[in-house]
Each structure stands twice: as structure tokens, then as C-alpha cells.
Amino acid sequence: MDGRVLNRVAVAVVLSVGVMAGAYGVARSLVPDTTPARLAMILPGHDAVDIEPYLARADVGHGGRMVEQVCGGCHALRAGAGDSAGPNLFGVVGRPVASVPGYEYSEALHQSAAGRNWTEQTLSDWLSGPDRFAPGTRMSLAGLADPALRADIIAYLRTLRQAPD
Ligand code: HEC
């Protein structure tokens, strides 16, 4: 390569970098940057989806199958059955958070929900992101993003209760 070719290559490189930088600048001015400073998803106390409307049209049968598949590996579901990796979920709807006697909950769950009950809404918030609800919880389940799926699951959990006498 002689000096002139090198020169042309150098000019080409400088030009293309210049064009790219220019295009970036123009593009940035055309498309405003709307990325929020912090992603809403990871904000504590993020806007929880109101689960009530979803519960109204929940599919209990589908919820039951999903609970067996997704939760059954870590949670017992029948009255009197012991705890496995997680606490027994029989009767969970309405009971105080972290209240199964003898089960060793994480400090995270104790602290995040002290004094609260597992209502349909708290269950929905929990299932949408356990680690957001109780940072550091031992329940290693990626959140269930679909509110309709959470509602199906919660509708089924409601059936796990002692039949009234
Ligand atoms: C990989 C195992 C695992 C899976 C899968 C799992 N859990 Fe859990 N779950 C746990 C553990 C462990 C805890 C205790 C968490 C702690 O102490 O931080 C827990 C706690 C809970 C609690 C709190 C109970 C209480 O007594 O306060 C609820 C409710 C719950 N899980 C529901 C579910 C549901 C519903 C599913 C399925 C969608 C599910 N879990 C899937 C392991 C699991």
C-alpha cells in the first residue's frame, strides 16, 4: 500500500465515523429519550394491578393445574400434609403471612409482611414478583407477569380450605 491509498483509507474512516456520529445526534434529537430514571418495575410499592376484576372471570380448573405444576414441587396443598421446600399452602388465603407453625421462614418474608394477611391482593402482588415483595425471600420463583394467570391460581388457592361444617 502506498501513502495515497493509506490516506484514502484514513479519510474514509474519519468520514464514516463522522456520518455515524451525526446520524446518532440527529436520531437522538428526533426520538426523545423516554427511559425513566428508574424502571417502574423495580420500584418498591410499584403500582399493583388490581386483581379483583381478573378474579371475577378466573378459571379455577386452569388455576388448579397450574398450581400442581408450578407450585406443587415446593408446596404441599392438602390439609395436614407437612411442609416441603415451602410451607403448606392449605388454607393460605386469609391467614397471616409467615404463620405456619414450625416452618422456618426467611427474615425477608417476616419483615416485609409483618402483621399482614394473605388476601387475594397480597397474593397477587407476591406472585407477580416474590423478590420484589420480600427482597431476599427464599422462594425462588420468577414472577408471574400475567394477572389473569395469577387470578386463576389465587381462585384455586381459595378452594384449599376446610369445608364448613
Ligand atoms: C422453588 C420452590 C417454590 C416454588 C416453585 C413456589 N414456592 Fe412458594 N414458597 C417457597 C418458599 C421457600 C417459601 C418461603 C419463603 C420465605 O420464607 O422467604 C414460599 C412461600 C410461599 C408463600 C407464603 C406462605 C406463608 O405461609 O406465608 C406463598 C403464599 C407461596 N409461597 C405461594 C406459592 C405459589 C402460589 C406458587 C406457585 C405459583 C409457589 N409458591 C411456588 C418455595 C416455592
mmCIF file of C-alpha atoms and ligand atoms in Angstrom:
data_model
loop_
_atom_site.group_PDB
_atom_site.id
_atom_site.type_symbol
_atom_site.label_atom_id
_atom_site.label_comp_id
_atom_site.label_asym_id
_atom_site.label_seq_id
_atom_site.Cartn_x
_atom_site.Cartn_y
_atom_site.Cartn_z
ATOM 1 C CA MET A 1 0.000 0.000 0.000
ATOM 2 C CA ASP A 2 1.410 3.352 -0.890
ATOM 3 C CA GLY A 3 0.877 6.550 1.013
ATOM 4 C CA ARG A 4 -2.077 7.708 -1.107
ATOM 5 C CA VAL A 5 -4.080 4.547 -0.517
ATOM 6 C CA LEU A 6 -3.429 4.805 3.191
ATOM 7 C CA ASN A 7 -4.530 8.388 3.039
ATOM 8 C CA ARG A 8 -7.795 7.464 1.348
ATOM 9 C CA VAL A 9 -8.442 4.752 3.873
ATOM 10 C CA ALA A 10 -7.856 7.216 6.675
ATOM 11 C CA VAL A 11 -10.217 9.749 5.099
ATOM 12 C CA ALA A 12 -12.859 7.046 4.618
ATOM 13 C CA VAL A 13 -12.623 6.001 8.262
ATOM 14 C CA VAL A 14 -12.854 9.573 9.501
ATOM 15 C CA LEU A 15 -15.808 10.269 7.221
ATOM 16 C CA SER A 16 -17.774 7.186 8.212
ATOM 17 C CA VAL A 17 -17.241 7.814 11.907
ATOM 18 C CA GLY A 18 -18.377 11.373 11.345
ATOM 19 C CA VAL A 19 -21.506 10.238 9.498
ATOM 20 C CA MET A 20 -22.376 7.736 12.225
ATOM 21 C CA ALA A 21 -21.911 10.295 14.956
ATOM 22 C CA GLY A 22 -24.012 12.780 13.021
ATOM 23 C CA ALA A 23 -26.770 10.236 12.436
ATOM 24 C CA TYR A 24 -26.763 9.371 16.126
ATOM 25 C CA GLY A 25 -27.110 13.017 17.032
ATOM 26 C CA VAL A 26 -29.945 13.572 14.585
ATOM 27 C CA ALA A 27 -31.712 10.392 15.683
ATOM 28 C CA ARG A 28 -31.437 11.381 19.330
ATOM 29 C CA SER A 29 -32.938 14.753 18.646
ATOM 30 C CA LEU A 30 -35.814 13.188 16.699
ATOM 31 C CA VAL A 31 -36.650 10.442 19.189
ATOM 32 C CA PRO A 32 -36.890 11.762 22.717
ATOM 33 C CA ASP A 33 -35.327 9.545 25.359
ATOM 34 C CA THR A 34 -38.232 8.336 27.435
ATOM 35 C CA THR A 35 -36.377 5.806 29.553
ATOM 36 C CA PRO A 36 -37.461 6.556 33.112
ATOM 37 C CA ALA A 37 -34.717 7.299 35.559
ATOM 38 C CA ARG A 38 -35.615 4.083 37.382
ATOM 39 C CA LEU A 39 -37.690 1.343 35.905
ATOM 40 C CA ALA A 40 -41.142 1.334 37.447
ATOM 41 C CA MET A 41 -40.946 -2.449 37.683
ATOM 42 C CA ILE A 42 -38.262 -2.419 40.293
ATOM 43 C CA LEU A 43 -39.675 0.329 42.444
ATOM 44 C CA PRO A 44 -40.863 -0.960 45.767
ATOM 45 C CA GLY A 45 -44.559 -0.469 46.205
ATOM 46 C CA HIS A 46 -44.953 -0.342 42.441
ATOM 47 C CA ASP A 47 -48.443 0.149 41.100
ATOM 48 C CA ALA A 48 -50.003 -3.168 41.868
ATOM 49 C CA VAL A 49 -52.531 -4.471 39.411
ATOM 50 C CA ASP A 50 -55.977 -4.625 40.981
ATOM 51 C CA ILE A 51 -56.617 -8.365 40.878
ATOM 52 C CA GLU A 52 -60.341 -8.161 41.640
ATOM 53 C CA PRO A 53 -61.594 -7.795 38.023
ATOM 54 C CA TYR A 54 -59.422 -10.722 36.983
ATOM 55 C CA LEU A 55 -60.717 -12.864 39.833
ATOM 56 C CA ALA A 56 -64.247 -12.248 38.647
ATOM 57 C CA ARG A 57 -63.507 -14.206 35.488
ATOM 58 C CA ALA A 58 -60.861 -16.581 36.810
ATOM 59 C CA ASP A 59 -60.662 -20.176 35.616
ATOM 60 C CA VAL A 60 -60.354 -22.322 38.762
ATOM 61 C CA GLY A 61 -59.678 -25.520 36.801
ATOM 62 C CA HIS A 62 -56.785 -23.932 34.967
ATOM 63 C CA GLY A 63 -55.536 -22.487 38.264
ATOM 64 C CA GLY A 64 -55.560 -25.955 39.811
ATOM 65 C CA ARG A 65 -53.477 -27.434 37.024
ATOM 66 C CA MET A 66 -51.014 -24.559 37.196
ATOM 67 C CA VAL A 67 -50.688 -24.827 40.972
ATOM 68 C CA GLU A 68 -49.964 -28.562 40.682
ATOM 69 C CA GLN A 69 -47.337 -27.913 38.032
ATOM 70 C CA VAL A 70 -45.742 -24.676 39.152
ATOM 71 C CA CYS A 71 -46.126 -24.669 42.934
ATOM 72 C CA GLY A 72 -46.631 -28.356 43.771
ATOM 73 C CA GLY A 73 -42.937 -29.151 43.606
ATOM 74 C CA CYS A 74 -42.224 -26.890 46.568
ATOM 75 C CA HIS A 75 -45.550 -26.691 48.426
ATOM 76 C CA ALA A 76 -47.862 -29.263 49.964
ATOM 77 C CA LEU A 77 -51.500 -28.475 49.175
ATOM 78 C CA ARG A 78 -53.503 -30.811 51.399
ATOM 79 C CA ALA A 79 -54.626 -30.323 54.976
ATOM 80 C CA GLY A 80 -52.244 -31.861 57.455
ATOM 81 C CA ALA A 81 -49.532 -32.545 54.895
ATOM 82 C CA GLY A 82 -46.149 -31.374 56.137
ATOM 83 C CA ASP A 83 -44.107 -28.567 54.666
ATOM 84 C CA SER A 84 -41.676 -29.231 51.850
ATOM 85 C CA ALA A 85 -39.282 -26.619 50.495
ATOM 86 C CA GLY A 86 -42.034 -24.079 51.103
ATOM 87 C CA PRO A 87 -44.812 -24.020 53.715
ATOM 88 C CA ASN A 88 -48.069 -25.922 53.235
ATOM 89 C CA LEU A 89 -50.468 -23.769 51.219
ATOM 90 C CA PHE A 90 -53.661 -25.355 52.503
ATOM 91 C CA GLY A 91 -55.802 -22.533 53.875
ATOM 92 C CA VAL A 92 -53.326 -19.859 52.808
ATOM 93 C CA VAL A 93 -55.939 -17.336 51.660
ATOM 94 C CA GLY A 94 -56.835 -15.206 54.667
ATOM 95 C CA ARG A 95 -54.152 -16.451 57.021
ATOM 96 C CA PRO A 96 -51.398 -14.200 58.391
ATOM 97 C CA VAL A 97 -48.220 -14.032 56.332
ATOM 98 C CA ALA A 98 -45.447 -16.361 57.511
ATOM 99 C CA SER A 99 -47.605 -18.089 60.110
ATOM 100 C CA VAL A 100 -47.301 -21.848 59.585
ATOM 101 C CA PRO A 101 -46.035 -23.134 62.937
ATOM 102 C CA GLY A 102 -42.708 -24.903 62.684
ATOM 103 C CA TYR A 103 -41.857 -23.650 59.205
ATOM 104 C CA GLU A 104 -38.714 -21.547 59.126
ATOM 105 C CA TYR A 105 -39.490 -18.507 57.038
ATOM 106 C CA SER A 106 -36.811 -16.159 55.835
ATOM 107 C CA GLU A 107 -36.264 -12.948 57.722
ATOM 108 C CA ALA A 108 -37.176 -11.214 54.457
ATOM 109 C CA LEU A 109 -40.718 -12.539 54.400
ATOM 110 C CA HIS A 110 -41.221 -11.920 58.112
ATOM 111 C CA GLN A 111 -40.143 -8.327 57.748
ATOM 112 C CA SER A 112 -41.839 -7.393 54.511
ATOM 113 C CA ALA A 113 -45.246 -8.506 55.575
ATOM 114 C CA ALA A 114 -45.354 -8.383 59.338
ATOM 115 C CA GLY A 115 -48.928 -8.182 60.520
ATOM 116 C CA ARG A 116 -50.455 -8.642 57.082
ATOM 117 C CA ASN A 117 -52.755 -11.377 55.885
ATOM 118 C CA TRP A 118 -52.621 -13.225 52.609
ATOM 119 C CA THR A 119 -55.538 -11.574 50.862
ATOM 120 C CA GLU A 120 -56.168 -12.128 47.172
ATOM 121 C CA GLN A 121 -54.432 -8.805 46.512
ATOM 122 C CA THR A 122 -51.324 -9.504 48.580
ATOM 123 C CA LEU A 123 -51.066 -12.935 46.970
ATOM 124 C CA SER A 124 -51.246 -11.304 43.559
ATOM 125 C CA ASP A 125 -48.525 -8.805 44.464
ATOM 126 C CA TRP A 126 -46.374 -11.597 45.892
ATOM 127 C CA LEU A 127 -46.761 -13.872 42.890
ATOM 128 C CA SER A 128 -46.062 -11.051 40.452
ATOM 129 C CA GLY A 129 -42.557 -10.835 41.930
ATOM 130 C CA PRO A 130 -41.686 -12.612 45.185
ATOM 131 C CA ASP A 131 -38.291 -10.984 45.330
ATOM 132 C CA ARG A 132 -39.774 -7.527 44.884
ATOM 133 C CA PHE A 133 -42.441 -8.157 47.502
ATOM 134 C CA ALA A 134 -39.914 -9.511 50.001
ATOM 135 C CA PRO A 135 -36.380 -8.772 48.807
ATOM 136 C CA GLY A 136 -34.237 -11.724 49.796
ATOM 137 C CA THR A 137 -37.067 -14.239 50.116
ATOM 138 C CA ARG A 138 -36.160 -17.894 49.756
ATOM 139 C CA MET A 139 -39.000 -18.521 47.313
ATOM 140 C CA SER A 140 -37.051 -18.633 44.075
ATOM 141 C CA LEU A 141 -39.881 -18.215 41.620
ATOM 142 C CA ALA A 142 -39.635 -15.751 38.771
ATOM 143 C CA GLY A 143 -42.669 -13.503 38.985
ATOM 144 C CA LEU A 144 -45.852 -14.467 37.156
ATOM 145 C CA ALA A 145 -46.384 -11.417 34.987
ATOM 146 C CA ASP A 146 -49.842 -12.305 33.677
ATOM 147 C CA PRO A 147 -52.574 -11.079 36.068
ATOM 148 C CA ALA A 148 -55.088 -13.497 34.534
ATOM 149 C CA LEU A 149 -52.820 -16.419 35.391
ATOM 150 C CA ARG A 150 -52.323 -15.099 38.928
ATOM 151 C CA ALA A 151 -56.085 -14.793 39.310
ATOM 152 C CA ASP A 152 -56.610 -18.395 38.150
ATOM 153 C CA ILE A 153 -54.031 -19.564 40.696
ATOM 154 C CA ILE A 154 -55.485 -17.481 43.528
ATOM 155 C CA ALA A 155 -59.019 -18.637 42.718
ATOM 156 C CA TYR A 156 -57.796 -22.200 43.115
ATOM 157 C CA LEU A 157 -55.891 -21.421 46.335
ATOM 158 C CA ARG A 158 -59.197 -20.147 47.751
ATOM 159 C CA THR A 159 -60.635 -23.642 47.383
ATOM 160 C CA LEU A 160 -57.893 -25.097 49.620
ATOM 161 C CA ARG A 161 -59.843 -24.699 52.810
ATOM 162 C CA GLN A 162 -61.741 -26.790 55.296
ATOM 163 C CA ALA A 163 -65.308 -27.366 54.123
ATOM 164 C CA PRO A 164 -67.691 -25.549 56.511
ATOM 165 C CA ASP A 165 -69.448 -27.972 58.895
HETATM 166 C C1 HEC B 1 -38.784 -23.353 44.095
HETATM 167 C C2 HEC B 1 -39.697 -23.629 45.167
HETATM 168 C C3 HEC B 1 -41.002 -22.848 45.184
HETATM 169 C C4 HEC B 1 -41.932 -22.714 44.186
HETATM 170 C C5 HEC B 1 -41.881 -23.268 42.774
HETATM 171 C C6 HEC B 1 -43.017 -21.960 44.752
HETATM 172 N N1 HEC B 1 -42.748 -21.624 46.046
HETATM 173 FE FE1 HEC B 1 -43.924 -20.545 47.281
HETATM 174 N N2 HEC B 1 -42.501 -20.602 48.742
HETATM 175 C C7 HEC B 1 -41.296 -21.256 48.633
HETATM 176 C C8 HEC B 1 -40.501 -20.979 49.803
HETATM 177 C C9 HEC B 1 -39.090 -21.495 50.081
HETATM 178 C C10 HEC B 1 -41.286 -20.133 50.616
HETATM 179 C C11 HEC B 1 -40.870 -19.489 51.925
HETATM 180 C C12 HEC B 1 -40.341 -18.109 51.551
HETATM 181 C C13 HEC B 1 -39.593 -17.383 52.644
HETATM 182 O O1 HEC B 1 -39.609 -17.777 53.813
HETATM 183 O O2 HEC B 1 -38.980 -16.360 52.279
HETATM 184 C C14 HEC B 1 -42.546 -19.926 49.922
HETATM 185 C C15 HEC B 1 -43.587 -19.161 50.415
HETATM 186 C C16 HEC B 1 -44.805 -19.015 49.791
HETATM 187 C C17 HEC B 1 -45.929 -18.304 50.342
HETATM 188 C C18 HEC B 1 -46.012 -17.666 51.725
HETATM 189 C C19 HEC B 1 -46.764 -18.642 52.620
HETATM 190 C C20 HEC B 1 -46.909 -18.244 54.064
HETATM 191 O O3 HEC B 1 -47.226 -19.135 54.852
HETATM 192 O O4 HEC B 1 -46.700 -17.069 54.410
HETATM 193 C C21 HEC B 1 -46.950 -18.387 49.430
HETATM 194 C C22 HEC B 1 -48.339 -17.781 49.550
HETATM 195 C C23 HEC B 1 -46.441 -19.121 48.297
HETATM 196 N N3 HEC B 1 -45.134 -19.485 48.543
HETATM 197 C C24 HEC B 1 -47.173 -19.400 47.171
HETATM 198 C C25 HEC B 1 -46.661 -20.050 46.053
HETATM 199 C C26 HEC B 1 -47.434 -20.295 44.852
HETATM 200 C C27 HEC B 1 -48.904 -19.946 44.660
HETATM 201 C C28 HEC B 1 -46.587 -20.910 43.965
HETATM 202 C C29 HEC B 1 -46.871 -21.314 42.542
HETATM 203 C C30 HEC B 1 -47.317 -20.280 41.662
HETATM 204 C C31 HEC B 1 -45.287 -21.052 44.631
HETATM 205 N N4 HEC B 1 -45.393 -20.538 45.895
HETATM 206 C C32 HEC B 1 -44.171 -21.640 44.064
HETATM 207 C C33 HEC B 1 -40.889 -22.044 47.582
HETATM 208 C C34 HEC B 1 -41.528 -22.148 46.357
#
